[in-house]
Amino acid sequence: MNPLHDEMKQRYKAMMASFEANDQDPYRLHFHVMPPTGWLNDPNGACQVDGLYHLYYQYSPYDAAGGLKYWGHYTSTDLVHFDDAGLALLPDQPYDLHGVYSGSAFEEDGVIHYFYTGNVKHLGDHDYITSGREQNTIHAVSYDGGMTIQNKEVVIDSKDYPAVFSNHIRDPKIRKINGMYYMILGARNRHDEGLVMLYKSVNLKDWDYHGPYFGPEVGMGYMWECPDFFELNNKEVLIVSPQGMEPDGLLYQNVYQSGYYLGEMDEEHVTFKPTSHFYELDHGFDFYAPQTFEDEQGRRIMWAWMGLPDADYDNPLDYDWQHAMTLPRVLTVENHQLMQRPHPNYQTLRHNEDRRQLQLSEGAYEYFTGKVAELLVTIEQVKDLSITIRSDVTLSYDDDTKQLTLTLGDAGRGRQTRAVDLTALNQLQCFVDHSSLEVFINDGEQVMTTRMYPKADEEKLELTGDVKGTVTHWSLQK
Ligand code: FRU
């Protein structure tokens, strides 16, 4: 183990031992993973081993505006309460010194194998697309169930990637298929097209380039980040986060996208054949770089960064932290579609249930309060429906257009409108957590996720409309 690495970990631990979040902070989240201080981005290394969940994450502990990336580490026994396990990986080697970038975990025979991208930028005049940058693929291991990660080793040196690729190759994810290990990586080729590369190995150490796993695809941007691949309900799923797609009607409105293809794997050639088009995973303002893992019950769980790089809206930095994770979502494939549902363990937070009937003929008006709340609306019949959350965040549905629209005023800090086309509306499940809102639509068919910064004294949650059904409100308490 690098002694510098050990010392920095200890110093960070000592610093955090006396750290207390500012209790005046109106935006600190109650039931979401967020950095204790500093900046957070992608989920990394998510796994469950011997009952314990691990969530590592892209972390700049000393700079809420972002900077040098470490891996932070949280553990949990229930996916709802998390313990801060400190710094897991530090940028302390010549091959990762400008950032321990994103990666994943793969457990076998009691050993957790981590693969991540070591980012290095060379001094001088470079465009950093074709020169001056290294993105090494690094392997490290944990022999103590994820609490310490050691034995970093470069398994693919940046200069050994095939020449058709640019210097942007990162975010490895591993899977074992028919006794062979496969690694996918997000990539940008020299024609400025995004794609997923595939490597294979017999021992997790020696990796050979196998070819593209999928892509490039017309109209799908210049770079694909954070790929993920798994089988679910007898379908192959490929998740990617493309950069450089053009908006198309209501679709692809954010600066970068995250979405999935359903398909099949050609097991002989190990390539992906999509049987669907590209679906966005979320239709809100703040969702990027998702990562999934299979839990010990065989469920597929997904976290994403509840944020975006290079977005032109902002987040206040007054309390020296920025960004958070989404709620963990349970994924299933049903009727040729990926369904995303909030992890059921979050139901344990429900308190003070308040359930009311909505009658179409009377016109509904229901009023609740809460900065940390869940609102579940089940709909039998609807003409129109509008939910106002705290000050000026509104969710509205019109059955003539069948569009659900999310609108933010000042609370959006630059976030204004996103909308999604539905075939019908039969359920809305909203999670409100001080400065975040996640809306699960029709029991997980679609999701809209956004950060919001309402006025501290504004607590109301209001539902109006011509709608028949029920609305249930809970305050959520840990
Ligand atoms: C996605 C991403 C990854 C990279 C990491 C760096 O948000 O750009 O591609 O590994 O963040 O923090």
Coordinates of C-alpha atoms and ligand atoms in Angstrom, one line a residue:
M1 CA 0.0 0.0 0.0
N2 CA 1.3 3.5 -0.8
P3 CA 2.1 5.2 2.5
L4 CA 1.0 8.6 1.1
H5 CA -2.4 7.0 0.3
D6 CA -2.7 5.7 3.9
E7 CA -1.8 9.0 5.4
M8 CA -4.2 10.9 3.2
K9 CA -7.0 8.5 4.1
Q10 CA -6.3 8.9 7.8
R11 CA -6.2 12.7 7.5
Y12 CA -9.5 12.7 5.7
K13 CA -11.0 10.5 8.4
A14 CA -9.7 12.8 11.2
M15 CA -11.1 15.8 9.4
M16 CA -14.5 14.2 8.9
A17 CA -14.6 12.9 12.6
S18 CA -15.3 16.5 13.7
F19 CA -17.3 17.5 10.6
E20 CA -20.9 18.5 11.2
A21 CA -23.3 19.5 8.4
N22 CA -24.6 23.1 8.8
D23 CA -28.0 22.7 10.3
Q24 CA -29.1 26.0 8.7
D25 CA -28.6 24.5 5.2
P26 CA -32.1 24.5 3.7
Y27 CA -31.1 22.2 0.8
R28 CA -29.3 19.3 2.5
L29 CA -31.0 16.1 1.6
H30 CA -32.7 13.8 4.2
F31 CA -32.9 10.5 2.5
H32 CA -30.5 10.7 -0.5
V33 CA -26.8 9.9 -0.7
M34 CA -24.9 13.2 -0.9
P35 CA -21.3 14.1 -0.2
P36 CA -20.6 15.0 3.4
T37 CA -18.8 18.1 1.9
G38 CA -17.4 18.8 -1.5
W39 CA -18.6 17.5 -4.9
L40 CA -20.1 14.2 -6.0
N41 CA -20.7 12.8 -9.4
D42 CA -21.1 9.2 -10.8
P43 CA -22.0 6.1 -8.8
N44 CA -19.1 3.7 -8.9
G45 CA -18.4 0.1 -7.8
A46 CA -22.0 -0.5 -6.6
C47 CA -22.3 -4.0 -5.2
Q48 CA -23.7 -6.1 -2.3
V49 CA -21.3 -8.5 -0.6
D50 CA -22.1 -10.6 2.4
G51 CA -25.3 -8.5 3.0
L52 CA -23.5 -5.2 2.9
Y53 CA -24.2 -2.7 0.2
H54 CA -21.3 -0.6 -1.1
L55 CA -21.7 2.6 -3.1
Y56 CA -18.5 4.3 -4.1
Y57 CA -18.7 7.5 -6.0
Q58 CA -16.8 10.2 -7.9
Y59 CA -15.8 12.6 -5.2
S60 CA -13.9 15.9 -5.0
P61 CA -13.8 16.2 -1.2
Y62 CA -12.0 19.6 -1.1
D63 CA -13.9 21.5 -3.7
A64 CA -17.7 21.8 -4.1
A65 CA -17.2 23.2 -7.6
G66 CA -15.5 19.9 -8.7
G67 CA -11.8 19.1 -9.1
L68 CA -9.5 16.2 -8.6
K69 CA -11.5 13.0 -8.5
Y70 CA -11.2 10.4 -5.7
W71 CA -13.6 7.5 -4.9
G72 CA -15.7 8.2 -1.8
H73 CA -17.4 5.3 -0.2
Y74 CA -20.7 4.7 1.6
T75 CA -21.9 1.4 3.1
S76 CA -25.4 0.4 4.0
T77 CA -27.3 -2.6 5.3
D78 CA -30.7 -1.5 4.0
L79 CA -30.0 0.9 1.1
V80 CA -31.8 3.7 3.1
H81 CA -29.3 4.5 5.9
F82 CA -25.7 4.9 4.9
D83 CA -22.4 5.1 6.7
D84 CA -19.5 7.2 5.4
A85 CA -16.6 4.9 4.9
G86 CA -14.2 7.7 3.8
L87 CA -11.9 7.7 0.8
A88 CA -11.6 4.4 -1.0
L89 CA -9.3 5.3 -3.9
L90 CA -7.0 8.2 -4.2
P91 CA -5.2 9.6 -7.3
D92 CA -1.7 8.8 -6.1
Q93 CA 0.0 7.0 -8.9
P94 CA 1.6 8.2 -12.2
Y95 CA -1.2 6.4 -14.1
D96 CA -4.1 8.0 -12.2
L97 CA -2.8 11.2 -10.9
H98 CA -5.3 13.5 -12.5
G99 CA -8.3 11.6 -11.3
V100 CA -9.5 8.2 -10.2
Y101 CA -12.3 8.2 -12.7
S102 CA -15.4 6.0 -12.9
G103 CA -15.5 2.3 -12.7
S104 CA -17.2 -0.8 -11.3
A105 CA -17.0 -3.8 -9.0
F106 CA -17.0 -7.5 -9.8
E107 CA -17.1 -10.0 -7.0
E108 CA -15.8 -13.6 -7.3
D109 CA -14.8 -16.1 -4.7
G110 CA -14.9 -13.6 -1.9
V111 CA -12.6 -11.1 -3.7
I112 CA -14.0 -7.8 -5.0
H113 CA -12.3 -6.7 -8.2
Y114 CA -12.5 -3.1 -9.2
F115 CA -11.8 -1.7 -12.6
Y116 CA -11.6 2.1 -13.1
T117 CA -10.1 4.7 -15.4
G118 CA -6.9 6.4 -14.4
N119 CA -7.0 9.9 -15.9
V120 CA -3.7 11.6 -16.7
K121 CA -3.2 15.0 -18.5
H122 CA 0.1 15.9 -19.9
L123 CA 1.5 19.4 -19.7
G124 CA 1.8 21.3 -23.0
D125 CA -0.4 22.3 -25.9
H126 CA -2.9 19.5 -26.4
D127 CA -6.5 19.2 -27.6
Y128 CA -6.9 16.3 -25.1
I129 CA -9.0 14.4 -27.6
T130 CA -6.2 12.9 -29.7
S131 CA -3.2 13.8 -27.6
G132 CA -1.9 14.7 -24.2
R133 CA -4.4 12.6 -22.2
E134 CA -4.1 9.0 -20.8
Q135 CA -7.1 7.0 -19.8
N136 CA -5.6 3.9 -18.3
T137 CA -7.7 1.0 -17.3
I138 CA -6.8 -0.1 -13.8
H139 CA -7.5 -3.1 -11.7
A140 CA -7.5 -3.2 -7.9
V141 CA -8.9 -5.7 -5.3
S142 CA -10.5 -5.9 -1.9
Y143 CA -9.9 -8.9 0.3
D144 CA -11.9 -7.5 3.2
G145 CA -15.4 -7.3 1.6
G146 CA -14.9 -3.8 0.1
M147 CA -13.6 -1.9 3.1
T148 CA -10.1 -1.4 1.7
I149 CA -9.0 -1.5 -1.9
Q150 CA -5.4 -2.4 -2.8
N151 CA -2.9 -3.6 -5.4
K152 CA -3.7 -1.1 -8.1
E153 CA -2.3 -2.3 -11.4
V154 CA -2.7 -1.0 -15.0
V155 CA -4.3 -3.7 -17.1
I156 CA -4.8 -1.7 -20.3
D157 CA -2.3 1.1 -20.8
S158 CA -3.7 4.1 -22.7
K159 CA -1.2 3.7 -25.5
D160 CA -2.4 0.2 -26.2
Y161 CA -5.9 1.1 -27.2
P162 CA -6.5 0.6 -30.9
A163 CA -5.5 3.5 -33.1
V164 CA -9.0 4.3 -34.4
F165 CA -9.9 5.6 -31.0
S166 CA -9.4 9.1 -29.5
N167 CA -8.0 9.5 -26.0
H168 CA -11.5 9.3 -24.5
I169 CA -12.0 5.7 -23.4
R170 CA -13.3 5.1 -19.9
D171 CA -15.7 3.7 -17.3
P172 CA -15.1 -0.1 -17.4
K173 CA -17.9 -2.6 -16.5
I174 CA -17.2 -6.3 -16.2
R175 CA -19.3 -9.4 -16.7
K176 CA -18.6 -13.2 -17.0
I177 CA -20.1 -15.0 -19.9
N178 CA -19.6 -18.7 -20.6
G179 CA -16.5 -18.8 -18.4
M180 CA -14.8 -15.8 -20.0
Y181 CA -14.6 -12.2 -18.5
Y182 CA -15.7 -9.3 -20.7
M183 CA -15.2 -5.7 -20.1
I184 CA -17.0 -2.9 -21.8
L185 CA -15.7 0.7 -22.0
G186 CA -17.3 3.9 -23.2
A187 CA -15.4 5.4 -26.1
R188 CA -15.1 8.2 -28.7
N189 CA -13.4 7.2 -32.0
R190 CA -11.4 9.5 -34.2
H191 CA -14.4 10.2 -36.4
D192 CA -16.1 11.7 -33.3
E193 CA -18.6 8.9 -32.8
G194 CA -19.5 7.3 -29.6
L195 CA -19.5 3.5 -29.1
V196 CA -19.0 0.7 -26.6
M197 CA -15.7 -1.2 -26.9
L198 CA -15.3 -4.8 -25.7
Y199 CA -12.2 -6.5 -24.1
K200 CA -12.0 -10.1 -23.0
S201 CA -9.8 -12.0 -20.5
V202 CA -9.4 -15.4 -19.0
N203 CA -8.0 -14.2 -15.7
L204 CA -9.1 -10.5 -15.1
K205 CA -5.4 -9.4 -15.6
D206 CA -4.6 -9.9 -19.3
W207 CA -7.1 -8.2 -21.6
D208 CA -7.4 -8.4 -25.3
Y209 CA -9.4 -6.1 -27.5
H210 CA -12.3 -8.0 -29.0
G211 CA -14.0 -5.3 -31.1
P212 CA -16.9 -2.9 -30.7
Y213 CA -19.7 -4.3 -28.5
F214 CA -22.2 -1.8 -30.0
G215 CA -22.0 1.4 -32.1
P216 CA -21.3 3.8 -33.5
E217 CA -24.9 4.7 -34.4
V218 CA -26.2 7.6 -36.6
G219 CA -27.3 10.6 -34.5
M220 CA -26.1 9.1 -31.3
G221 CA -23.4 11.7 -30.5
Y222 CA -19.6 11.9 -30.3
M223 CA -18.9 10.1 -27.0
W224 CA -20.6 7.4 -24.9
E225 CA -19.8 7.4 -21.2
C226 CA -20.5 4.9 -18.5
P227 CA -21.8 1.9 -20.4
D228 CA -23.5 -1.0 -18.5
F229 CA -24.7 -4.4 -19.7
F230 CA -26.8 -7.1 -18.1
E231 CA -29.5 -9.7 -18.8
L232 CA -32.8 -9.0 -17.2
N233 CA -36.1 -10.9 -17.6
N234 CA -34.6 -12.8 -20.6
K235 CA -33.6 -9.6 -22.4
E236 CA -30.2 -8.0 -22.9
V237 CA -30.0 -4.4 -21.7
L238 CA -27.3 -1.9 -22.7
I239 CA -27.2 1.4 -20.9
V240 CA -25.1 4.3 -22.2
S241 CA -24.7 8.0 -21.5
P242 CA -24.2 9.6 -24.9
Q243 CA -22.8 13.1 -25.4
G244 CA -23.6 15.2 -28.5
M245 CA -27.1 14.2 -29.4
E246 CA -29.4 16.8 -30.9
P247 CA -32.8 17.5 -29.2
D248 CA -35.7 15.9 -31.0
G249 CA -39.1 17.3 -29.9
L250 CA -39.5 16.5 -26.2
L251 CA -36.5 14.1 -26.3
Y252 CA -32.8 14.7 -25.5
Q253 CA -33.4 18.1 -24.0
N254 CA -30.5 17.9 -21.5
V255 CA -26.9 18.7 -22.4
Y256 CA -26.1 15.0 -22.3
Q257 CA -28.3 11.9 -22.2
S258 CA -28.6 8.6 -20.4
G259 CA -30.6 5.8 -21.8
Y260 CA -30.9 2.2 -22.8
Y261 CA -31.4 -0.2 -25.6
L262 CA -33.1 -3.6 -25.2
G263 CA -31.8 -6.4 -27.4
E264 CA -30.0 -9.7 -27.7
M265 CA -26.5 -10.7 -27.4
D266 CA -24.8 -12.7 -30.1
E267 CA -22.9 -15.0 -27.8
E268 CA -20.6 -16.4 -30.5
H269 CA -19.3 -13.0 -31.4
V270 CA -20.2 -11.2 -28.2
T271 CA -21.9 -8.2 -29.8
F272 CA -25.1 -6.5 -29.0
K273 CA -28.1 -6.5 -31.4
P274 CA -30.7 -4.0 -30.3
T275 CA -34.4 -4.8 -30.7
S276 CA -35.5 -1.4 -29.5
H277 CA -34.6 2.2 -30.2
F278 CA -32.7 4.3 -27.6
Y279 CA -35.0 5.2 -24.7
E280 CA -34.1 7.9 -22.2
L281 CA -34.0 6.7 -18.7
D282 CA -35.3 9.9 -17.2
H283 CA -37.1 13.0 -18.5
G284 CA -36.1 15.5 -15.8
F285 CA -33.2 17.9 -15.6
D286 CA -30.8 16.0 -13.3
F287 CA -29.9 12.5 -14.2
Y288 CA -26.6 11.1 -15.6
A289 CA -24.1 8.3 -15.6
P290 CA -26.3 5.5 -14.1
Q291 CA -24.7 2.3 -12.8
T292 CA -26.5 -1.0 -11.9
F293 CA -25.6 -4.0 -9.8
E294 CA -27.4 -7.3 -9.0
D295 CA -28.2 -7.6 -5.3
E296 CA -28.0 -10.8 -3.3
Q297 CA -31.7 -11.5 -4.0
G298 CA -31.1 -11.3 -7.8
R299 CA -32.7 -7.8 -8.2
R300 CA -31.1 -5.3 -10.6
I301 CA -30.6 -2.0 -8.8
M302 CA -29.7 1.3 -10.4
W303 CA -28.3 4.5 -9.0
A304 CA -27.5 7.6 -11.1
W305 CA -25.9 10.9 -10.4
M306 CA -28.7 13.4 -9.7
G307 CA -26.8 16.0 -11.7
L308 CA -25.2 16.6 -15.1
P309 CA -21.8 17.9 -16.2
D310 CA -21.7 21.2 -18.2
A311 CA -25.4 22.0 -17.6
D312 CA -26.4 25.6 -18.0
Y313 CA -28.5 25.7 -14.8
D314 CA -26.9 25.8 -11.4
N315 CA -26.9 24.6 -7.8
P316 CA -26.1 26.8 -4.8
L317 CA -22.7 26.2 -3.2
D318 CA -23.3 28.2 -0.1
Y319 CA -22.8 25.2 2.2
D320 CA -19.8 23.7 0.4
W321 CA -21.3 20.7 -1.2
Q322 CA -22.9 19.9 -4.5
H323 CA -24.9 17.1 -6.1
A324 CA -26.4 13.8 -4.9
M325 CA -27.4 10.3 -6.0
T326 CA -30.9 9.5 -7.2
L327 CA -32.9 7.0 -5.1
P328 CA -31.8 3.4 -5.9
R329 CA -34.3 2.1 -8.4
V330 CA -35.3 -1.6 -9.0
L331 CA -35.3 -2.4 -12.7
T332 CA -37.3 -5.0 -14.5
V333 CA -38.2 -5.5 -18.2
E334 CA -41.9 -5.7 -18.8
N335 CA -43.7 -5.4 -22.1
H336 CA -40.6 -4.5 -24.0
Q337 CA -39.8 -1.7 -21.7
L338 CA -37.5 -1.1 -18.8
M339 CA -39.5 -0.3 -15.6
Q340 CA -37.9 1.7 -12.8
R341 CA -39.4 1.6 -9.3
P342 CA -38.1 3.2 -6.1
H343 CA -36.5 0.6 -3.9
P344 CA -39.2 -0.8 -1.7
N345 CA -37.1 -0.3 1.5
Y346 CA -38.0 3.5 1.2
Q347 CA -41.5 2.5 2.3
T348 CA -40.1 2.2 5.8
L349 CA -39.7 6.0 5.9
R350 CA -43.5 6.5 5.5
H351 CA -45.1 8.2 8.5
N352 CA -48.4 10.0 9.2
E353 CA -50.4 8.5 6.3
D354 CA -53.1 10.8 5.0
R355 CA -55.3 9.3 2.3
R356 CA -58.1 11.1 0.5
Q357 CA -60.5 10.3 -2.3
L358 CA -60.6 12.5 -5.4
Q359 CA -64.0 12.9 -7.2
L360 CA -64.1 14.0 -10.8
S361 CA -67.4 15.8 -10.6
E362 CA -66.4 18.0 -7.7
G363 CA -63.0 19.2 -9.0
A364 CA -60.2 18.2 -6.7
Y365 CA -58.3 20.5 -4.4
E366 CA -56.1 18.9 -1.8
Y367 CA -53.5 20.5 0.3
F368 CA -50.6 19.0 2.3
T369 CA -47.3 20.3 3.6
G370 CA -43.9 18.8 3.7
K371 CA -40.3 19.3 2.7
V372 CA -39.6 15.6 3.0
A373 CA -42.6 13.8 1.7
E374 CA -44.0 11.2 -0.6
L375 CA -47.2 11.8 -2.6
L376 CA -48.9 8.8 -4.3
V377 CA -51.7 9.6 -6.7
T378 CA -53.7 6.8 -8.2
I379 CA -55.9 7.8 -11.1
E380 CA -59.1 6.1 -12.4
Q381 CA -60.1 9.0 -14.6
V382 CA -58.5 12.3 -15.4
K383 CA -59.2 15.4 -17.5
D384 CA -56.4 17.5 -16.0
L385 CA -54.3 17.4 -13.0
S386 CA -51.7 19.8 -11.5
I387 CA -49.4 19.3 -8.5
T388 CA -47.6 22.3 -7.1
I389 CA -44.6 21.4 -5.0
R390 CA -43.5 24.0 -2.5
S391 CA -43.1 27.4 -4.2
D392 CA -43.0 27.3 -7.9
V393 CA -42.4 23.7 -9.0
T394 CA -45.4 22.3 -10.9
L395 CA -46.2 19.0 -12.5
S396 CA -49.2 19.2 -14.8
Y397 CA -51.1 16.7 -17.0
D398 CA -53.6 17.4 -19.7
D399 CA -55.5 14.4 -21.0
D400 CA -56.1 16.0 -24.4
T401 CA -52.4 16.2 -25.2
K402 CA -51.5 13.3 -22.8
Q403 CA -48.4 15.3 -21.9
L404 CA -47.0 15.5 -18.4
T405 CA -45.0 18.7 -17.9
L406 CA -42.6 19.7 -15.2
T407 CA -42.1 23.5 -14.8
L408 CA -39.8 25.3 -12.4
G409 CA -39.7 29.0 -11.7
D410 CA -37.0 30.6 -9.5
A411 CA -36.6 27.4 -7.6
G412 CA -35.1 25.9 -10.8
R413 CA -32.0 28.1 -11.0
G414 CA -32.2 28.0 -14.7
R415 CA -34.2 24.7 -15.0
Q416 CA -37.5 25.6 -16.8
T417 CA -39.6 23.0 -18.5
R418 CA -39.4 19.3 -19.4
A419 CA -42.3 17.2 -20.6
V420 CA -43.0 13.6 -21.5
D421 CA -45.6 12.1 -23.8
L422 CA -47.7 9.4 -22.2
T423 CA -50.4 7.1 -23.6
A424 CA -52.4 7.6 -20.4
L425 CA -51.8 8.6 -16.8
N426 CA -52.8 6.2 -14.1
Q427 CA -50.2 6.8 -11.3
L428 CA -47.8 9.5 -10.0
Q429 CA -45.4 8.9 -7.1
C430 CA -43.5 11.9 -6.1
F431 CA -40.5 11.9 -3.7
V432 CA -39.8 15.4 -2.3
D433 CA -36.5 15.8 -0.3
H434 CA -35.7 19.4 0.5
S435 CA -33.9 20.2 -2.8
S436 CA -34.8 17.2 -5.0
L437 CA -37.9 15.8 -6.7
E438 CA -38.3 12.4 -8.3
V439 CA -41.5 11.6 -10.0
F440 CA -42.3 7.9 -10.9
I441 CA -45.0 7.8 -13.6
N442 CA -47.4 4.9 -14.2
D443 CA -45.6 2.6 -11.7
G444 CA -42.2 3.1 -13.2
E445 CA -42.8 3.4 -16.9
Q446 CA -41.2 6.9 -16.9
V447 CA -39.3 9.0 -14.4
M448 CA -38.6 12.7 -14.1
T449 CA -35.9 13.7 -11.7
T450 CA -34.8 17.3 -10.8
R451 CA -33.0 19.3 -8.2
M452 CA -35.0 22.3 -7.0
Y453 CA -34.2 25.2 -4.6
P454 CA -37.6 26.4 -3.2
K455 CA -37.9 29.1 -0.6
A456 CA -37.2 27.8 2.9
D457 CA -40.5 29.0 4.4
E458 CA -42.6 27.5 1.5
E459 CA -43.9 24.0 2.5
K460 CA -47.1 23.5 0.6
L461 CA -47.9 20.6 -1.7
E462 CA -51.1 21.2 -3.6
L463 CA -53.1 19.0 -5.9
T464 CA -55.9 20.5 -8.2
G465 CA -57.7 19.1 -11.2
D466 CA -60.5 17.2 -12.6
V467 CA -59.5 13.8 -11.5
K468 CA -61.0 10.6 -9.9
G469 CA -58.9 8.4 -7.7
T470 CA -57.0 8.7 -4.5
V471 CA -54.1 10.7 -3.1
T472 CA -51.9 9.5 -0.2
H473 CA -49.4 11.7 1.5
W474 CA -46.7 10.6 3.9
S475 CA -44.0 12.5 5.7
L476 CA -40.7 10.6 5.3
Q477 CA -38.6 10.2 8.4
K478 CA -35.4 8.3 9.0
Ligands
FRU1 C1 -19.3 10.9 -16.3 C2 -17.8 11.0 -16.3 C3 -17.1 9.7 -16.6 C4 -15.8 9.9 -15.9 C5 -16.2 10.6 -14.7 C6 -15.1 11.6 -14.2 O1 -20.0 11.9 -15.6 O2 -17.4 12.0 -17.1 O3 -17.0 9.4 -17.9 O4 -15.2 8.6 -15.7 O5 -17.4 11.3 -14.9 O6 -15.5 12.2 -13.0

